[in-house]
Amino acid sequence: MTIHSTNPFAADPDPVRRFRGRLGGAVSLWTAGAEDDRAGLTVSSLMVANGEPARVLGLLDPDSAFAERLAATGLAVVHLLEWEDHGLADVFGGVAPAPGGAFRLGQWTQAVHGPVLADRTHALVRLETLTDIGWSALATTTVEEIVMVADRQPLEHRRGRYQRHDG
């Protein structure tokens, strides 16, 4: 039993995080590197800009192994995840363990741009710029190829929780 309706020891909620959480959106997995030196990162802060060339922009953790790998190779794969991938999203987001490494989960093939998760819509992208912005790194990439796969139940993120969307 408690007399408090909220956690009395929690820090005041960050209004920017709360605003961003209410935007919601698709959950993506960005991967880069080769078999012996690959990395990935779950990203939900991203957008696509149509044009010639089309671009994918994502806010990355600047201290992540993925950001380092992307800067080194200049190439990446941006996957759109399905509901069944929510465990994979947690692993690549650094909030769940992966004994033996994150790439032991799922079925992967290796492409020039990086590891490709089987049966997922993905874009092969080339890094244009990587700029520090706020507490993130803004990756601006150009789209070189897109592979479309039928949506089953796209994985979405809203207000700190995964949600399934019947595609």
CSV table of C-alpha atoms in Angstrom, one decimal:
chain,number,residue,atom,x,y,z
A,1,MET,CA,0.0,0.0,0.0
A,2,THR,CA,1.3,3.5,-0.8
A,3,ILE,CA,0.1,7.0,-0.2
A,4,HIS,CA,1.7,8.3,-3.5
A,5,SER,CA,0.1,8.1,-6.9
A,6,THR,CA,3.5,8.3,-8.6
A,7,ASN,CA,7.1,7.4,-7.6
A,8,PRO,CA,8.1,10.2,-5.1
A,9,PHE,CA,11.8,9.5,-5.9
A,10,ALA,CA,11.7,9.8,-9.7
A,11,ALA,CA,13.2,12.8,-11.4
A,12,ASP,CA,10.8,15.3,-12.9
A,13,PRO,CA,9.6,14.0,-16.3
A,14,ASP,CA,11.5,15.5,-19.3
A,15,PRO,CA,8.9,17.3,-21.4
A,16,VAL,CA,11.0,16.9,-24.6
A,17,ARG,CA,11.1,13.1,-24.1
A,18,ARG,CA,7.4,13.0,-23.3
A,19,PHE,CA,6.6,15.0,-26.5
A,20,ARG,CA,8.8,12.7,-28.6
A,21,GLY,CA,7.2,9.7,-27.1
A,22,ARG,CA,3.8,10.8,-28.2
A,23,LEU,CA,4.9,11.1,-31.8
A,24,GLY,CA,5.3,7.4,-32.2
A,25,GLY,CA,6.5,5.7,-35.3
A,26,ALA,CA,8.0,2.7,-37.0
A,27,VAL,CA,10.9,0.8,-35.3
A,28,SER,CA,13.9,0.4,-37.5
A,29,LEU,CA,17.1,-1.5,-37.2
A,30,TRP,CA,20.2,0.0,-38.7
A,31,THR,CA,23.2,-2.3,-39.4
A,32,ALA,CA,26.7,-1.8,-40.8
A,33,GLY,CA,29.9,-3.6,-41.2
A,34,ALA,CA,31.2,-7.0,-42.3
A,35,GLU,CA,31.1,-10.5,-40.7
A,36,ASP,CA,34.1,-9.9,-38.4
A,37,ASP,CA,33.2,-6.3,-37.4
A,38,ARG,CA,29.5,-5.5,-37.6
A,39,ALA,CA,27.2,-3.5,-35.5
A,40,GLY,CA,23.5,-2.6,-35.3
A,41,LEU,CA,21.2,-0.1,-33.5
A,42,THR,CA,17.5,0.1,-33.0
A,43,VAL,CA,16.3,3.5,-34.2
A,44,SER,CA,12.7,4.9,-33.9
A,45,SER,CA,13.6,8.6,-34.6
A,46,LEU,CA,13.9,8.6,-38.3
A,47,MET,CA,12.3,10.1,-41.4
A,48,VAL,CA,12.4,9.6,-45.2
A,49,ALA,CA,12.8,12.5,-47.6
A,50,ASN,CA,11.8,11.8,-51.1
A,51,GLY,CA,13.8,13.4,-53.9
A,52,GLU,CA,16.7,12.8,-56.2
A,53,PRO,CA,18.3,11.2,-54.4
A,54,ALA,CA,16.0,10.1,-51.7
A,55,ARG,CA,17.3,10.3,-48.2
A,56,VAL,CA,16.8,8.5,-44.8
A,57,LEU,CA,17.7,10.6,-41.8
A,58,GLY,CA,18.1,9.0,-38.3
A,59,LEU,CA,19.0,10.1,-34.8
A,60,LEU,CA,21.7,7.8,-33.5
A,61,ASP,CA,23.4,7.3,-30.2
A,62,PRO,CA,26.7,9.0,-30.9
A,63,ASP,CA,28.5,6.6,-28.5
A,64,SER,CA,27.2,3.5,-30.0
A,65,ALA,CA,29.3,0.9,-31.8
A,66,PHE,CA,26.9,1.3,-34.8
A,67,ALA,CA,27.6,5.1,-35.1
A,68,GLU,CA,31.3,4.3,-35.1
A,69,ARG,CA,30.9,1.5,-37.7
A,70,LEU,CA,28.7,3.7,-40.0
A,71,ALA,CA,31.3,6.5,-39.8
A,72,ALA,CA,34.1,4.1,-40.7
A,73,THR,CA,32.3,2.3,-43.6
A,74,GLY,CA,29.9,5.0,-44.9
A,75,LEU,CA,27.4,2.3,-45.7
A,76,ALA,CA,24.4,0.8,-43.8
A,77,VAL,CA,21.2,-1.2,-44.1
A,78,VAL,CA,18.0,0.3,-42.6
A,79,HIS,CA,15.4,-2.4,-41.8
A,80,LEU,CA,11.8,-1.9,-40.9
A,81,LEU,CA,10.9,-4.3,-38.1
A,82,GLU,CA,7.9,-6.5,-37.5
A,83,TRP,CA,6.1,-7.2,-34.3
A,84,GLU,CA,7.9,-10.6,-34.0
A,85,ASP,CA,11.2,-8.6,-33.9
A,86,HIS,CA,10.5,-6.7,-30.7
A,87,GLY,CA,13.0,-8.9,-28.8
A,88,LEU,CA,15.6,-8.2,-31.5
A,89,ALA,CA,14.8,-4.4,-31.2
A,90,ASP,CA,15.5,-4.7,-27.4
A,91,VAL,CA,18.8,-6.4,-28.0
A,92,PHE,CA,20.1,-3.9,-30.5
A,93,GLY,CA,18.7,-1.1,-28.4
A,94,GLY,CA,20.9,-2.3,-25.5
A,95,VAL,CA,18.1,-3.1,-23.1
A,96,ALA,CA,18.1,-7.0,-23.4
A,97,PRO,CA,21.0,-9.5,-23.3
A,98,ALA,CA,22.1,-11.5,-26.3
A,99,PRO,CA,24.4,-14.4,-25.3
A,100,GLY,CA,26.8,-14.9,-28.1
A,101,GLY,CA,26.0,-11.6,-29.7
A,102,ALA,CA,23.0,-9.8,-31.2
A,103,PHE,CA,23.6,-11.2,-34.7
A,104,ARG,CA,23.0,-14.7,-33.4
A,105,LEU,CA,19.3,-13.7,-33.3
A,106,GLY,CA,17.5,-13.7,-36.6
A,107,GLN,CA,18.6,-14.9,-40.0
A,108,TRP,CA,21.2,-12.7,-41.7
A,109,THR,CA,22.9,-12.5,-45.0
A,110,GLN,CA,25.9,-10.2,-45.7
A,111,ALA,CA,25.7,-7.4,-48.2
A,112,VAL,CA,28.2,-4.8,-49.2
A,113,HIS,CA,26.2,-2.3,-47.1
A,114,GLY,CA,26.1,-4.5,-44.0
A,115,PRO,CA,24.1,-7.4,-42.5
A,116,VAL,CA,20.6,-7.9,-44.0
A,117,LEU,CA,17.8,-9.4,-41.9
A,118,ALA,CA,15.9,-11.9,-43.9
A,119,ASP,CA,12.3,-11.2,-45.0
A,120,ARG,CA,12.3,-7.5,-43.9
A,121,THR,CA,11.7,-4.4,-45.9
A,122,HIS,CA,15.1,-2.5,-46.0
A,123,ALA,CA,17.0,0.3,-47.7
A,124,LEU,CA,20.7,0.1,-48.6
A,125,VAL,CA,22.0,3.6,-47.8
A,126,ARG,CA,25.3,5.6,-48.1
A,127,LEU,CA,26.3,8.1,-45.4
A,128,GLU,CA,26.2,11.7,-46.5
A,129,THR,CA,26.8,13.5,-43.2
A,130,LEU,CA,27.0,12.6,-39.5
A,131,THR,CA,26.4,15.7,-37.4
A,132,ASP,CA,26.1,16.1,-33.6
A,133,ILE,CA,22.7,17.5,-32.8
A,134,GLY,CA,21.5,17.7,-29.2
A,135,TRP,CA,22.5,14.5,-27.5
A,136,SER,CA,22.3,12.5,-30.7
A,137,ALA,CA,24.1,12.2,-34.0
A,138,LEU,CA,22.0,13.0,-37.1
A,139,ALA,CA,22.8,10.6,-39.8
A,140,THR,CA,21.8,11.8,-43.3
A,141,THR,CA,22.0,9.0,-45.8
A,142,THR,CA,21.2,8.6,-49.5
A,143,VAL,CA,19.1,5.7,-50.6
A,144,GLU,CA,20.9,3.4,-53.1
A,145,GLU,CA,18.3,0.6,-53.2
A,146,ILE,CA,15.0,-0.4,-51.5
A,147,VAL,CA,13.7,-3.9,-51.1
A,148,MET,CA,10.0,-4.1,-50.2
A,149,VAL,CA,8.5,-7.1,-48.3
A,150,ALA,CA,4.8,-7.4,-47.5
A,151,ASP,CA,4.0,-6.0,-44.1
A,152,ARG,CA,2.5,-8.5,-41.6
A,153,GLN,CA,2.5,-6.7,-38.3
A,154,PRO,CA,4.8,-3.7,-38.4
A,155,LEU,CA,6.5,-2.9,-35.1
A,156,GLU,CA,5.7,0.6,-33.8
A,157,HIS,CA,6.9,2.5,-30.7
A,158,ARG,CA,4.8,5.0,-28.8
A,159,ARG,CA,5.1,6.4,-25.3
A,160,GLY,CA,7.9,4.1,-24.4
A,161,ARG,CA,6.2,0.9,-25.5
A,162,TYR,CA,6.1,-1.4,-28.5
A,163,GLN,CA,2.8,-1.7,-30.3
A,164,ARG,CA,1.8,-3.9,-33.2
A,165,HIS,CA,0.0,-2.5,-36.2
A,166,ASP,CA,-2.0,-4.9,-38.3
A,167,GLY,CA,-0.5,-4.1,-41.7
